[in-house]
Coordinates of C-alpha atoms in Angstrom, one line a residue:
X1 CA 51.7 161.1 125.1
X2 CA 54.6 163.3 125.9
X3 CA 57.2 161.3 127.5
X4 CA 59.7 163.6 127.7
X5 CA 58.6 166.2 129.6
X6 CA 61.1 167.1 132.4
X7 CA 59.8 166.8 136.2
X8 CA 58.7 169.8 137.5
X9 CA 59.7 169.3 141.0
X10 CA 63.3 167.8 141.7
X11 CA 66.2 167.8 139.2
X12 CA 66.1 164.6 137.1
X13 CA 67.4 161.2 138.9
X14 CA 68.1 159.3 135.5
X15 CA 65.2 157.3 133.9
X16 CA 65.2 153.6 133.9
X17 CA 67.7 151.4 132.2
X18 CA 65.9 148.0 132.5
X19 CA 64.6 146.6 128.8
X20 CA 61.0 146.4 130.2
X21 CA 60.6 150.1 131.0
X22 CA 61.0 150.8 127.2
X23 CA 58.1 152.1 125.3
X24 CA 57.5 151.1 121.3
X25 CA 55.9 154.4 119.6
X26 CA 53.6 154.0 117.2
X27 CA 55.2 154.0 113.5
X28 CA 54.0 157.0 111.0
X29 CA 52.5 154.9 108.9
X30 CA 50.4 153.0 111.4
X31 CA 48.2 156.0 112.8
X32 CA 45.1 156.4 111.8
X33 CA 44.9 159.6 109.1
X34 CA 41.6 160.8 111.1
X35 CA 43.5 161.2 114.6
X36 CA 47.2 162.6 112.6
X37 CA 44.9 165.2 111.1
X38 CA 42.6 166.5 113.9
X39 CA 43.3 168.6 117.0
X40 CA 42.5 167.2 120.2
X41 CA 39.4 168.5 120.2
X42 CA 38.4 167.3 116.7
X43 CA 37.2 164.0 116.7
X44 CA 34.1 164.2 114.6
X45 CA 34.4 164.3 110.7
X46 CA 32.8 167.4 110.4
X47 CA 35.4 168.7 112.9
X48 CA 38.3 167.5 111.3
X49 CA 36.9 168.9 107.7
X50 CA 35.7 172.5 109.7
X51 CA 39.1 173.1 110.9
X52 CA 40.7 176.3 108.2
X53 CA 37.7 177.3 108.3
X54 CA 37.4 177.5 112.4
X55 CA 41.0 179.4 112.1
X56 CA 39.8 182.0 109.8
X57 CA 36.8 182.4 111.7
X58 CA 38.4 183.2 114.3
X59 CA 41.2 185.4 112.9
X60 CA 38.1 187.8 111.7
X61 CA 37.1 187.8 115.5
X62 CA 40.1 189.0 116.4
X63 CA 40.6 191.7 113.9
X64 CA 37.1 192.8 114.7
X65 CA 37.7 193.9 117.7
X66 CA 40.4 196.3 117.1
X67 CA 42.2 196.4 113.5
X68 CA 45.0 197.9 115.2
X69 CA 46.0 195.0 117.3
X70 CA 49.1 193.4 116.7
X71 CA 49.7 189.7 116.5
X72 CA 51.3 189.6 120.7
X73 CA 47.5 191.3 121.6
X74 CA 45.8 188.3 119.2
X75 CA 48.0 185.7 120.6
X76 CA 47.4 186.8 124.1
X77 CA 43.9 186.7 123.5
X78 CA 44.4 183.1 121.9
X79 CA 46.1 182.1 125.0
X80 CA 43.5 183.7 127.4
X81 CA 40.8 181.5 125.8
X82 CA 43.0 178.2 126.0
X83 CA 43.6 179.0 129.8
X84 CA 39.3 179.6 130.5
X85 CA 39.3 176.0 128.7
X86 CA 42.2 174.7 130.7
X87 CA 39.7 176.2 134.0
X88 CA 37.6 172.6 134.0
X89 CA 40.3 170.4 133.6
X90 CA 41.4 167.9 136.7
X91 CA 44.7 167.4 135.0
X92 CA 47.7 168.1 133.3
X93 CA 47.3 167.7 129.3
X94 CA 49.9 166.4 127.2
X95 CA 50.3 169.0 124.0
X96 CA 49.7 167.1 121.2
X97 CA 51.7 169.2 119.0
X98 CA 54.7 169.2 120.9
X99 CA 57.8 167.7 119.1
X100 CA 58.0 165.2 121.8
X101 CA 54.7 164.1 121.5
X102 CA 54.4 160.4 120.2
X103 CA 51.3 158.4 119.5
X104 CA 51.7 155.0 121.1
X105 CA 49.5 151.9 120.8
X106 CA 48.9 150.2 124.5
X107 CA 48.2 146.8 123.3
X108 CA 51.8 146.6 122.2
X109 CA 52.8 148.4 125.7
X110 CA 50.9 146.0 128.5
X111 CA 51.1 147.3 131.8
X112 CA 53.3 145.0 134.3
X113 CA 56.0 144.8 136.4
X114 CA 59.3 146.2 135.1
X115 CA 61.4 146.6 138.2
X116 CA 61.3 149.9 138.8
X117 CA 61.8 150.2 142.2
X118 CA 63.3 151.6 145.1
X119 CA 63.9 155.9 145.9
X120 CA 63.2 157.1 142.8
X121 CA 59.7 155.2 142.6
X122 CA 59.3 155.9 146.6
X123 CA 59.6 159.4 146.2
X124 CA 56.9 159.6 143.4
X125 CA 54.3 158.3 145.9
X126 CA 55.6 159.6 148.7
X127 CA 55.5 163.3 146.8
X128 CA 51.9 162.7 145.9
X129 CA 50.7 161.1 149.3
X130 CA 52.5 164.2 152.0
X131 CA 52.4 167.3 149.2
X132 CA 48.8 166.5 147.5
X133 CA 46.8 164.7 150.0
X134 CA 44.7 166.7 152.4
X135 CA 44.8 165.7 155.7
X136 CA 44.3 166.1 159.2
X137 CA 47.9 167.0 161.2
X138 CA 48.0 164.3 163.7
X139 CA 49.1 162.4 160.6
X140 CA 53.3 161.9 160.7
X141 CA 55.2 161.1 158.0
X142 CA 55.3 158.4 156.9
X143 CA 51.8 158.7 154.8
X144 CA 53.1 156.5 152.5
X145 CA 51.1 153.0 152.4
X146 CA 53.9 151.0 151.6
X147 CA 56.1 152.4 154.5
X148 CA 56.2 150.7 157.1
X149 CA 53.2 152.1 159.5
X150 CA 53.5 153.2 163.2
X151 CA 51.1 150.6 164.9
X152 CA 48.9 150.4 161.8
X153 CA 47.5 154.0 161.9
X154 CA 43.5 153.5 160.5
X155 CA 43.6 156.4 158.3
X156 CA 39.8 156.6 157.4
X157 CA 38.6 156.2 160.7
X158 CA 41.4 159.2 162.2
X159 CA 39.9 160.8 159.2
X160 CA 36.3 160.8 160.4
X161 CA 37.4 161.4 164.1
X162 CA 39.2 164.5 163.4
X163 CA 36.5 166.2 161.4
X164 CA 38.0 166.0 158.1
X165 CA 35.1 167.1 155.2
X166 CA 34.0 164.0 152.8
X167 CA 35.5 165.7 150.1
X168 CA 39.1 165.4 151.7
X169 CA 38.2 161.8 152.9
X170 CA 37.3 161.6 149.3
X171 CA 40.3 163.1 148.0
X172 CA 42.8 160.5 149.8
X173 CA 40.8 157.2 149.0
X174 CA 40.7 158.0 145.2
X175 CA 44.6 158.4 145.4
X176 CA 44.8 155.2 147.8
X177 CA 42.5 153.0 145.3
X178 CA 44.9 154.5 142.1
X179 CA 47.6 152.9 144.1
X180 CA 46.0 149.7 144.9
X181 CA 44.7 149.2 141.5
X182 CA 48.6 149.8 139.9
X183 CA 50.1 147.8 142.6
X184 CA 47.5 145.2 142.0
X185 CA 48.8 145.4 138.0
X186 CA 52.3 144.8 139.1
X187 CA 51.1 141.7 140.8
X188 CA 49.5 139.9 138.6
X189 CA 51.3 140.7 135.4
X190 CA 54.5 140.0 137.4
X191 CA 58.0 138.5 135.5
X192 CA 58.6 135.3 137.0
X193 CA 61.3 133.7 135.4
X194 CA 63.9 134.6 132.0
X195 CA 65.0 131.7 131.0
X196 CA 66.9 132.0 127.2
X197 CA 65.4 135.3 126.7
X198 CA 61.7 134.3 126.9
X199 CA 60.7 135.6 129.8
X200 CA 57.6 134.7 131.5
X201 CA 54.8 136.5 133.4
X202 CA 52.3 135.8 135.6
X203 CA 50.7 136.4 138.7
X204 CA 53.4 136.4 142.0
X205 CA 51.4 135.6 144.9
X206 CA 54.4 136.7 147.7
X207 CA 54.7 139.7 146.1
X208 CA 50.3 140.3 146.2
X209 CA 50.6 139.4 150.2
X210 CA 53.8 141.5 150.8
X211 CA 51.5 144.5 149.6
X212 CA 47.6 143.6 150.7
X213 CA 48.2 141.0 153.5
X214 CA 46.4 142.2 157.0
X215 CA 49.1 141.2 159.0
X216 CA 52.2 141.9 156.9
X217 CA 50.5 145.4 156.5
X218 CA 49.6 145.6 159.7
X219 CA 45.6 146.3 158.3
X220 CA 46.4 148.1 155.7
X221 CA 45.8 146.4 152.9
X222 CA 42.2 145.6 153.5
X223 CA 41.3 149.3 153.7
X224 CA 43.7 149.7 150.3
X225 CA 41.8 147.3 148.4
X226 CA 38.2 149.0 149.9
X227 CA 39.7 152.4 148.2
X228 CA 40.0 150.1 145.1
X229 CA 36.3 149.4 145.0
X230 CA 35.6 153.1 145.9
X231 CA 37.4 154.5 143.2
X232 CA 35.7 151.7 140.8
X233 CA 32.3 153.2 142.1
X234 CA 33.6 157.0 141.2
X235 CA 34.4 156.3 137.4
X236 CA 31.6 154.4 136.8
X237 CA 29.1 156.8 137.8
X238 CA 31.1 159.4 135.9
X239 CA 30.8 156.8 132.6
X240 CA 27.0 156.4 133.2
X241 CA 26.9 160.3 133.3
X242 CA 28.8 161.2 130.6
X243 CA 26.5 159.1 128.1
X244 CA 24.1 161.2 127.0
X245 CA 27.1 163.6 125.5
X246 CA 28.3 160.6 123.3
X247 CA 25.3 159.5 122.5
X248 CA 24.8 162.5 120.4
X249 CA 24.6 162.0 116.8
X250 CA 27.6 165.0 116.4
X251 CA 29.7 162.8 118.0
X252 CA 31.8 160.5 115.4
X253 CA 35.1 159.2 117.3
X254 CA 36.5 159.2 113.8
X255 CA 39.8 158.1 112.7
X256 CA 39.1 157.7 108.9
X257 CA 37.6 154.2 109.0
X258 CA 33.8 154.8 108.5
X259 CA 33.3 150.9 109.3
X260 CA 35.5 150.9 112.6
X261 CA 34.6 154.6 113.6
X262 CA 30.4 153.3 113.7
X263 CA 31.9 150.0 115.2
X264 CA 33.6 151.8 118.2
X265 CA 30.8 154.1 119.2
X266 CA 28.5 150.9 119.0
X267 CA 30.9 149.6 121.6
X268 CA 30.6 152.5 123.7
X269 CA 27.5 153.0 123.5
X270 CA 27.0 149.3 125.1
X271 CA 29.1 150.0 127.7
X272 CA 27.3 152.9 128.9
X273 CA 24.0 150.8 129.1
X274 CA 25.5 148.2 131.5
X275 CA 26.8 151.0 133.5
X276 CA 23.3 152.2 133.5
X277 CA 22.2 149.2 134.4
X278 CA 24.1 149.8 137.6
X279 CA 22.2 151.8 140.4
X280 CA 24.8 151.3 143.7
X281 CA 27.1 154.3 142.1
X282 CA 28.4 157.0 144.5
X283 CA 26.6 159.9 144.9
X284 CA 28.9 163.0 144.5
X285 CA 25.4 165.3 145.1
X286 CA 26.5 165.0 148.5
X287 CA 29.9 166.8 147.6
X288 CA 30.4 170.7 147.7
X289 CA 27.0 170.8 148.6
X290 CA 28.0 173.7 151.3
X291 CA 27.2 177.6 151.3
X292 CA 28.0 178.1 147.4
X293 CA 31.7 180.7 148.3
X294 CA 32.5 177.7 150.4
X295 CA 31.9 175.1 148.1
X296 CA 33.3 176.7 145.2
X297 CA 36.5 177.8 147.4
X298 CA 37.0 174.0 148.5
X299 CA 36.2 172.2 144.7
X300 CA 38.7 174.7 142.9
X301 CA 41.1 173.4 145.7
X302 CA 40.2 169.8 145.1
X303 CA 41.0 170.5 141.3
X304 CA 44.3 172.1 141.8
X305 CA 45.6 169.5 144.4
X306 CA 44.7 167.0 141.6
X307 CA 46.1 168.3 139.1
X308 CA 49.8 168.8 140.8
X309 CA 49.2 165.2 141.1
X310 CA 48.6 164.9 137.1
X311 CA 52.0 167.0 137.0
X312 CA 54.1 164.3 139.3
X313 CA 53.7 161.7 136.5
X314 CA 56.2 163.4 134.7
X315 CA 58.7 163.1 137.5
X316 CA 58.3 159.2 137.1
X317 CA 62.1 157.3 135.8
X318 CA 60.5 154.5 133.8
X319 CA 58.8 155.2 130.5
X320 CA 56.1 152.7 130.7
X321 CA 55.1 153.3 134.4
X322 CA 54.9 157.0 133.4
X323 CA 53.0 156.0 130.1
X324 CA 50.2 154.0 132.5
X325 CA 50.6 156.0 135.4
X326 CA 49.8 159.5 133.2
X327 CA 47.0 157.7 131.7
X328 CA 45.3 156.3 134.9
X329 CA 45.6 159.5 136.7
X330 CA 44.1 161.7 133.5
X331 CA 41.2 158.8 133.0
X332 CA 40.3 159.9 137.1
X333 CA 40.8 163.7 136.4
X334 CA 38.1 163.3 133.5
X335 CA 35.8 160.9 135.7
X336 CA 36.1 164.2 138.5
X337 CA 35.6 166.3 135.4
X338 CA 32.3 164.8 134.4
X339 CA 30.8 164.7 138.0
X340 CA 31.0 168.3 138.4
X341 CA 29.4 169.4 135.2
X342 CA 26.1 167.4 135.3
X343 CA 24.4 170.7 134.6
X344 CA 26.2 171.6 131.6
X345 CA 26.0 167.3 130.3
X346 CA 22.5 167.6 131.0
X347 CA 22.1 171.0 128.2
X348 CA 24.4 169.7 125.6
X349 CA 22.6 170.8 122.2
X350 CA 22.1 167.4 120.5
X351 CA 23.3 168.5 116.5
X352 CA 26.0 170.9 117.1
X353 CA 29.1 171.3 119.7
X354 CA 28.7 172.2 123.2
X355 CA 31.5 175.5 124.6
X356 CA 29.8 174.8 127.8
X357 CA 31.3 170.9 128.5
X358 CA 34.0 168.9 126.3
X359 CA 36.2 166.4 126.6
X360 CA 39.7 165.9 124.0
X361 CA 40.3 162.6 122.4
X362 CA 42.9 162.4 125.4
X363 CA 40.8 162.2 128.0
X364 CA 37.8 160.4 126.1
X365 CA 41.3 157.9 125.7
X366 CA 41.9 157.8 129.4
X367 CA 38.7 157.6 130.4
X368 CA 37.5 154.9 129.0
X369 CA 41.3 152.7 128.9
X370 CA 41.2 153.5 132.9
X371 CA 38.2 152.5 133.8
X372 CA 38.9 149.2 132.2
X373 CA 42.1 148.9 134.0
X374 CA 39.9 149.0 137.3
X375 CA 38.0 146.9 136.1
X376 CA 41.1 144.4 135.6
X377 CA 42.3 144.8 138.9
X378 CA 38.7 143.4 140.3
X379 CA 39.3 140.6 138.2
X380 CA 42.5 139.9 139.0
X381 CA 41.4 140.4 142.6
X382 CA 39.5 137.7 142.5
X383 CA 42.2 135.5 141.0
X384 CA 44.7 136.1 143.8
X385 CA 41.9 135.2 145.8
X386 CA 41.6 131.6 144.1
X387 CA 45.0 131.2 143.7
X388 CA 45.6 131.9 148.5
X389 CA 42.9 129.3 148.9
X390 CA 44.9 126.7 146.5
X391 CA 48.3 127.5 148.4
X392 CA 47.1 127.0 152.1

């Protein structure tokens, strides 16, 4: 992850001071020599091994077709290719060989409240929910779900009753439930006291009402915590689709570790058979299923409004909430990545790379690291929910 990267949007507002928004990188010596090696892309041995030989490959390309190009006309063509690859993506990639690039381990970064608050974190949201979100115009500012609401506006049903597409109705749910599911995070992993520097964390209960409650939302919250389950819905049908391309044989997730490599795709090869197992998944069929200009026209839309969202997380103060928050959003731009190339899943060659669909160890990272923070938020759902019964 690259957290350096300035924000695109408004001149820098300082980044967090608090100790909690800190991130610990990953030291040298602890990465594996399988990921230091490879290229994004790269994840299988064979990959890794193939790599000199790829580049000269494709030097020989590129002096075949004219001998007389120079090295601006093969780095332009270089750059054209990257660019058709960058065409599928839903998000914002982090360059891995970017100076600022560091490799960090999320067990030793949890995800929980720090205390970054106020404007700066407001305007993050409040960017993302007025300049990304389609919706109809009777909608005022504020959109914002945490501002205070004018008479508790119910935003799916104006949504319906103004004629707004699914896929817009879509659109604003899965960037609702993203909220819910953080704010749900902050919650429950919430510091509670710091009593001779060893703090303590835990789930605040006040804080869970002040954000979900009916009436101290006036409704909202409900329909935030629906969006939650929606979104839930979205990346696990993308997980159950995007099986069969990891269940290839060419597909190694290596690090260097033969034993832990087999060990990990085990793993995820069990957690697509439960999500199998699974039938009540959305059906995105049912989305850009128009006249085929239309449909392509509104999807490349969809993309690009997502993506601008991918590019906000950089404009986040505190390191760790733009560590999770970049991660969450790239795991939902590769779920929307898989639903719209079931064709291309579907005729992936079983013994040799696919050019037609592929993910990067990134978003095979986000992918599966998001989903399970969903995942954590039903749980921990569910525990708020045992923990308002036992207060009242």
């Amino acid at each position: 992850v690259n957290l350096k990267r300035p924000c695109p949007f408004w001149a820098d507002d300082g980044h967090c001071s608090i100790k909690d928004c800190h991130v610990e990188p990953c030291p040298e010596s602890k990465i594996p020599v399988g990921i230091k090696a490879g290229s994004s892309n790269k994840y299988s041995k064979a990959a890794n091994n193939s790599k000199e030989l790829e580049d000269c490959e494709q030097a020989n390309k590129l002096g075949a077709v004219n001998s007389t190009l120079s090295n601006q006309s093969k780095e332009a063509f270089i750059d054209w290719a990257r660019y058709d690859d960058s065409q599928d993506h839903f998000c914002e990639l982090d360059d891995e060989r970017s100076p600022d690039a560091q490799y960090v381990d999320l067990l030793l970064n949890p995800e929980r409240y720090t205390g970054y608050k106020g404007p700066s974190a407001w305007r993050v949201w409040n960017s993302i929910y007025e300049e990304n979100c389609f919706k109809p115009r009777s909608v005022y500012r504020p959109l914002n779900p945490l501002a205070p609401s004018r008479g508790g506006l119910e935003f799916d049903g104006l949504f319906s009753r103004t004629g707004l597409c699914l896929e817009k109705r879509v659109f604003y749910k899965l960037i609702s439930g993203l909220h819910a599911s953080i704010n749900l995070h902050l919650c429950a992993n919430y510091l509670l006291e710091e009593t001779w520097g060893k703090p303590r964390w835990g789930p605040n209960v006040k804080e869970f009402t002040r954000r979900f409650d009916p009436i101290e939302t006036k409704g909202e919250g409900p329909r935030r915590l629906k969006n939650l389950y929606f979104l839930y819905l979205i990346e696990l049908r993308a997980l159950s689709k995007v099986a069969p391309y990891f269940e290839r044989s060419v597909v190694d997730l290596y690090t260097g570790n033969g034993h832990e490599d087999a060990e990990s795709k085990a793993l995820l090869l069990d957690i697509f058979r439960d999500t199998k197992s699974f039938h009540m998944h959305f059906d995105e069929k049912s989305m850009f299923a128009g006249d085929k200009k239309g449909a392509k026209s509104l999807k490349e839309e969809f993309r690009l409004h997502f993506k601008n969202i991918s590019r906000i997380m950089d404009c986040v103060g505190c390191d760790k909430c733009r560590l999770w928050g970049k991660l969450q959003t790239q795991g939902l731009g590769t779920a929307l990545k898989i639903l719209f190339s079931e064709k291309e899943i579907q005729s992936l060659p079983e013994n040799s790379p696919s050019k037609g669909f592929q993910l990067t160890r990134q978003e095979i990272v986000a992918l599966v690291n998001a989903f399970g923070r969903l995942s954590t938020s039903i749980r921990e759902l569910q525990n708020f929910k045992v923990l308002l019964q036992q207060t009242r």
